[in-house]
């Protein structure tokens, strides 16, 4: 079921989420951030954080997939809340990531570090919930992609 363009968007969305999970597990964007620093790419706001360049590329890919899934998202009101929450959690995590780590006291680092990871985890959980609710809504409408047709 579903139009070929929507099936491709589902495929790329799933592939993107798997890549993000691998990135977080293997610290891929941190490696790329250090590499970009070595080749001279400036950090955002000075040398504060080069991760933003990598995260912007991820966001661009997510925007393309999201744009293709707009009809599915609009048809599933229950999936919108976890999507909005995931964006809020990821944005909050990124804000904490901008805090200058070396200038924090040990007590502040013990609060900021775990808070940033918790927010990122909550964002990931909400993205997963969004995907499940969206897939369920699409299946109820008979529009979910069939795995053998991706």
PDB file of C-alpha atoms in Angstrom:
ATOM      1  CA  UNK A   1       0.000   0.000   0.000  1.00  0.00           C
ATOM      2  CA  UNK A   2       0.904   3.666  -0.246  1.00  0.00           C
ATOM      3  CA  UNK A   3       2.303   5.631  -3.158  1.00  0.00           C
ATOM      4  CA  UNK A   4       5.888   4.848  -4.226  1.00  0.00           C
ATOM      5  CA  UNK A   5       7.077   8.285  -3.034  1.00  0.00           C
ATOM      6  CA  UNK A   6       5.596   7.697   0.437  1.00  0.00           C
ATOM      7  CA  UNK A   7       7.074   4.185   0.575  1.00  0.00           C
ATOM      8  CA  UNK A   8      10.506   5.621  -0.252  1.00  0.00           C
ATOM      9  CA  UNK A   9      10.067   8.258   2.458  1.00  0.00           C
ATOM     10  CA  UNK A  10       9.218   5.531   4.979  1.00  0.00           C
ATOM     11  CA  UNK A  11      12.296   3.593   3.897  1.00  0.00           C
ATOM     12  CA  UNK A  12      14.619   6.600   4.157  1.00  0.00           C
ATOM     13  CA  UNK A  13      13.036   7.619   7.456  1.00  0.00           C
ATOM     14  CA  UNK A  14      13.676   4.179   8.938  1.00  0.00           C
ATOM     15  CA  UNK A  15      17.203   4.118   7.531  1.00  0.00           C
ATOM     16  CA  UNK A  16      17.835   7.601   8.940  1.00  0.00           C
ATOM     17  CA  UNK A  17      16.644   6.606  12.414  1.00  0.00           C
ATOM     18  CA  UNK A  18      18.886   3.534  12.341  1.00  0.00           C
ATOM     19  CA  UNK A  19      21.812   5.749  11.282  1.00  0.00           C
ATOM     20  CA  UNK A  20      21.090   8.172  14.146  1.00  0.00           C
ATOM     21  CA  UNK A  21      21.040   5.296  16.612  1.00  0.00           C
ATOM     22  CA  UNK A  22      24.390   4.083  15.275  1.00  0.00           C
ATOM     23  CA  UNK A  23      25.759   7.635  15.408  1.00  0.00           C
ATOM     24  CA  UNK A  24      24.852   7.962  19.067  1.00  0.00           C
ATOM     25  CA  UNK A  25      26.257   4.543  19.922  1.00  0.00           C
ATOM     26  CA  UNK A  26      29.516   4.915  17.984  1.00  0.00           C
ATOM     27  CA  UNK A  27      29.951   8.710  18.506  1.00  0.00           C
ATOM     28  CA  UNK A  28      30.103   9.270  14.736  1.00  0.00           C
ATOM     29  CA  UNK A  29      29.164  12.959  14.776  1.00  0.00           C
ATOM     30  CA  UNK A  30      31.756  13.637  17.486  1.00  0.00           C
ATOM     31  CA  UNK A  31      34.402  12.023  15.250  1.00  0.00           C
ATOM     32  CA  UNK A  32      33.280  14.104  12.269  1.00  0.00           C
ATOM     33  CA  UNK A  33      33.224  17.228  14.437  1.00  0.00           C
ATOM     34  CA  UNK A  34      36.861  16.688  15.460  1.00  0.00           C
ATOM     35  CA  UNK A  35      37.793  15.970  11.841  1.00  0.00           C
ATOM     36  CA  UNK A  36      36.131  19.186  10.673  1.00  0.00           C
ATOM     37  CA  UNK A  37      38.138  21.061  13.292  1.00  0.00           C
ATOM     38  CA  UNK A  38      41.376  19.555  12.001  1.00  0.00           C
ATOM     39  CA  UNK A  39      40.627  20.712   8.458  1.00  0.00           C
ATOM     40  CA  UNK A  40      39.890  24.223   9.703  1.00  0.00           C
ATOM     41  CA  UNK A  41      36.097  24.481   9.598  1.00  0.00           C
ATOM     42  CA  UNK A  42      35.121  27.033  12.230  1.00  0.00           C
ATOM     43  CA  UNK A  43      32.779  26.094  15.037  1.00  0.00           C
ATOM     44  CA  UNK A  44      29.485  27.856  15.562  1.00  0.00           C
ATOM     45  CA  UNK A  45      30.054  30.962  17.711  1.00  0.00           C
ATOM     46  CA  UNK A  46      33.806  30.497  17.505  1.00  0.00           C
ATOM     47  CA  UNK A  47      35.121  27.093  18.466  1.00  0.00           C
ATOM     48  CA  UNK A  48      32.127  26.338  20.667  1.00  0.00           C
ATOM     49  CA  UNK A  49      30.638  23.428  18.786  1.00  0.00           C
ATOM     50  CA  UNK A  50      31.252  21.930  15.348  1.00  0.00           C
ATOM     51  CA  UNK A  51      28.588  19.273  15.993  1.00  0.00           C
ATOM     52  CA  UNK A  52      26.039  21.780  14.738  1.00  0.00           C
ATOM     53  CA  UNK A  53      27.296  21.358  11.152  1.00  0.00           C
ATOM     54  CA  UNK A  54      26.706  17.599  11.292  1.00  0.00           C
ATOM     55  CA  UNK A  55      23.374  17.966  13.080  1.00  0.00           C
ATOM     56  CA  UNK A  56      22.292  20.518  10.454  1.00  0.00           C
ATOM     57  CA  UNK A  57      22.997  17.945   7.733  1.00  0.00           C
ATOM     58  CA  UNK A  58      20.932  15.391   9.659  1.00  0.00           C
ATOM     59  CA  UNK A  59      18.142  17.935  10.058  1.00  0.00           C
ATOM     60  CA  UNK A  60      18.172  18.668   6.314  1.00  0.00           C
ATOM     61  CA  UNK A  61      17.761  14.955   5.573  1.00  0.00           C
ATOM     62  CA  UNK A  62      14.966  14.699   8.136  1.00  0.00           C
ATOM     63  CA  UNK A  63      13.234  17.722   6.595  1.00  0.00           C
ATOM     64  CA  UNK A  64      13.244  16.101   3.143  1.00  0.00           C
ATOM     65  CA  UNK A  65      11.804  12.851   4.522  1.00  0.00           C
ATOM     66  CA  UNK A  66       9.358  14.746   6.737  1.00  0.00           C
ATOM     67  CA  UNK A  67       8.135  16.790   3.793  1.00  0.00           C
ATOM     68  CA  UNK A  68       7.339  13.603   1.896  1.00  0.00           C
ATOM     69  CA  UNK A  69       5.489  12.228   4.910  1.00  0.00           C
ATOM     70  CA  UNK A  70       3.384  15.360   5.533  1.00  0.00           C
ATOM     71  CA  UNK A  71       0.173  13.743   4.213  1.00  0.00           C
ATOM     72  CA  UNK A  72       0.692  10.758   6.524  1.00  0.00           C
ATOM     73  CA  UNK A  73       1.512  12.997   9.485  1.00  0.00           C
ATOM     74  CA  UNK A  74      -1.532  15.206   8.909  1.00  0.00           C
ATOM     75  CA  UNK A  75      -3.743  12.116   8.736  1.00  0.00           C
ATOM     76  CA  UNK A  76      -2.503  10.948  12.152  1.00  0.00           C
ATOM     77  CA  UNK A  77      -3.310  13.448  14.891  1.00  0.00           C
ATOM     78  CA  UNK A  78      -2.035  11.056  17.589  1.00  0.00           C
ATOM     79  CA  UNK A  79       1.462  10.998  16.078  1.00  0.00           C
ATOM     80  CA  UNK A  80       1.915  14.770  16.149  1.00  0.00           C
ATOM     81  CA  UNK A  81       2.443  15.127  19.932  1.00  0.00           C
ATOM     82  CA  UNK A  82       5.457  12.776  20.112  1.00  0.00           C
ATOM     83  CA  UNK A  83       6.910  14.457  17.015  1.00  0.00           C
ATOM     84  CA  UNK A  84       6.631  17.916  18.614  1.00  0.00           C
ATOM     85  CA  UNK A  85       8.014  16.586  21.905  1.00  0.00           C
ATOM     86  CA  UNK A  86      10.976  14.968  20.138  1.00  0.00           C
ATOM     87  CA  UNK A  87      11.873  18.276  18.494  1.00  0.00           C
ATOM     88  CA  UNK A  88      11.616  20.044  21.884  1.00  0.00           C
ATOM     89  CA  UNK A  89      13.765  17.407  23.625  1.00  0.00           C
ATOM     90  CA  UNK A  90      16.426  17.417  20.897  1.00  0.00           C
ATOM     91  CA  UNK A  91      16.517  21.243  20.840  1.00  0.00           C
ATOM     92  CA  UNK A  92      16.875  21.348  24.631  1.00  0.00           C
ATOM     93  CA  UNK A  93      19.654  18.761  24.462  1.00  0.00           C
ATOM     94  CA  UNK A  94      21.468  20.859  21.863  1.00  0.00           C
ATOM     95  CA  UNK A  95      21.097  24.000  24.001  1.00  0.00           C
ATOM     96  CA  UNK A  96      22.790  22.183  26.897  1.00  0.00           C
ATOM     97  CA  UNK A  97      25.456  20.969  24.478  1.00  0.00           C
ATOM     98  CA  UNK A  98      26.365  24.628  23.852  1.00  0.00           C
ATOM     99  CA  UNK A  99      27.168  25.206  27.528  1.00  0.00           C
ATOM    100  CA  UNK A 100      30.953  25.768  27.764  1.00  0.00           C
ATOM    101  CA  UNK A 101      31.940  22.557  29.573  1.00  0.00           C
ATOM    102  CA  UNK A 102      35.360  23.684  30.792  1.00  0.00           C
ATOM    103  CA  UNK A 103      33.891  26.730  32.507  1.00  0.00           C
ATOM    104  CA  UNK A 104      31.448  24.684  34.602  1.00  0.00           C
ATOM    105  CA  UNK A 105      32.149  23.604  38.147  1.00  0.00           C
ATOM    106  CA  UNK A 106      32.289  19.879  38.849  1.00  0.00           C
ATOM    107  CA  UNK A 107      28.797  20.031  40.405  1.00  0.00           C
ATOM    108  CA  UNK A 108      27.419  21.818  37.332  1.00  0.00           C
ATOM    109  CA  UNK A 109      29.045  19.254  35.010  1.00  0.00           C
ATOM    110  CA  UNK A 110      27.426  16.463  37.034  1.00  0.00           C
ATOM    111  CA  UNK A 111      24.047  18.064  36.378  1.00  0.00           C
ATOM    112  CA  UNK A 112      24.447  19.311  32.786  1.00  0.00           C
ATOM    113  CA  UNK A 113      26.064  16.152  31.355  1.00  0.00           C
ATOM    114  CA  UNK A 114      23.345  13.708  32.431  1.00  0.00           C
ATOM    115  CA  UNK A 115      20.566  16.222  31.681  1.00  0.00           C
ATOM    116  CA  UNK A 116      21.819  16.557  28.085  1.00  0.00           C
ATOM    117  CA  UNK A 117      21.913  12.778  27.639  1.00  0.00           C
ATOM    118  CA  UNK A 118      18.472  12.331  29.239  1.00  0.00           C
ATOM    119  CA  UNK A 119      16.943  14.935  26.921  1.00  0.00           C
ATOM    120  CA  UNK A 120      18.529  13.245  23.900  1.00  0.00           C
ATOM    121  CA  UNK A 121      17.205   9.868  25.075  1.00  0.00           C
ATOM    122  CA  UNK A 122      13.705  11.279  25.574  1.00  0.00           C
ATOM    123  CA  UNK A 123      13.867  12.800  22.084  1.00  0.00           C
ATOM    124  CA  UNK A 124      14.884   9.431  20.638  1.00  0.00           C
ATOM    125  CA  UNK A 125      12.095   7.671  22.519  1.00  0.00           C
ATOM    126  CA  UNK A 126       9.547  10.182  21.216  1.00  0.00           C
ATOM    127  CA  UNK A 127      10.783   9.716  17.629  1.00  0.00           C
ATOM    128  CA  UNK A 128      10.304   5.964  18.046  1.00  0.00           C
ATOM    129  CA  UNK A 129       6.818   6.486  19.479  1.00  0.00           C
ATOM    130  CA  UNK A 130       6.023   8.878  16.627  1.00  0.00           C
ATOM    131  CA  UNK A 131       7.071   6.243  14.082  1.00  0.00           C
ATOM    132  CA  UNK A 132       4.988   3.542  15.744  1.00  0.00           C
ATOM    133  CA  UNK A 133       1.883   5.725  15.998  1.00  0.00           C
ATOM    134  CA  UNK A 134       2.306   6.927  12.422  1.00  0.00           C
ATOM    135  CA  UNK A 135       2.739   3.374  11.116  1.00  0.00           C
ATOM    136  CA  UNK A 136      -0.323   2.242  13.079  1.00  0.00           C
ATOM    137  CA  UNK A 137      -2.425   5.093  11.704  1.00  0.00           C
ATOM    138  CA  UNK A 138      -1.238   4.360   8.178  1.00  0.00           C
ATOM    139  CA  UNK A 139      -2.023   0.655   8.594  1.00  0.00           C
ATOM    140  CA  UNK A 140      -5.534   1.546   9.832  1.00  0.00           C
ATOM    141  CA  UNK A 141      -6.005   3.668   6.689  1.00  0.00           C
ATOM    142  CA  UNK A 142      -4.574   0.901   4.507  1.00  0.00           C
ATOM    143  CA  UNK A 143      -1.762   3.209   3.415  1.00  0.00           C
ATOM    144  CA  UNK A 144       1.248   1.750   5.243  1.00  0.00           C
ATOM    145  CA  UNK A 145       4.054   0.563   3.003  1.00  0.00           C
ATOM    146  CA  UNK A 146       4.467  -3.132   2.396  1.00  0.00           C
ATOM    147  CA  UNK A 147       8.000  -4.235   3.212  1.00  0.00           C
ATOM    148  CA  UNK A 148       8.457  -6.173  -0.046  1.00  0.00           C
ATOM    149  CA  UNK A 149       7.616  -3.078  -2.097  1.00  0.00           C
ATOM    150  CA  UNK A 150      10.103  -0.615  -0.595  1.00  0.00           C
TER     151      UNK A 150
END
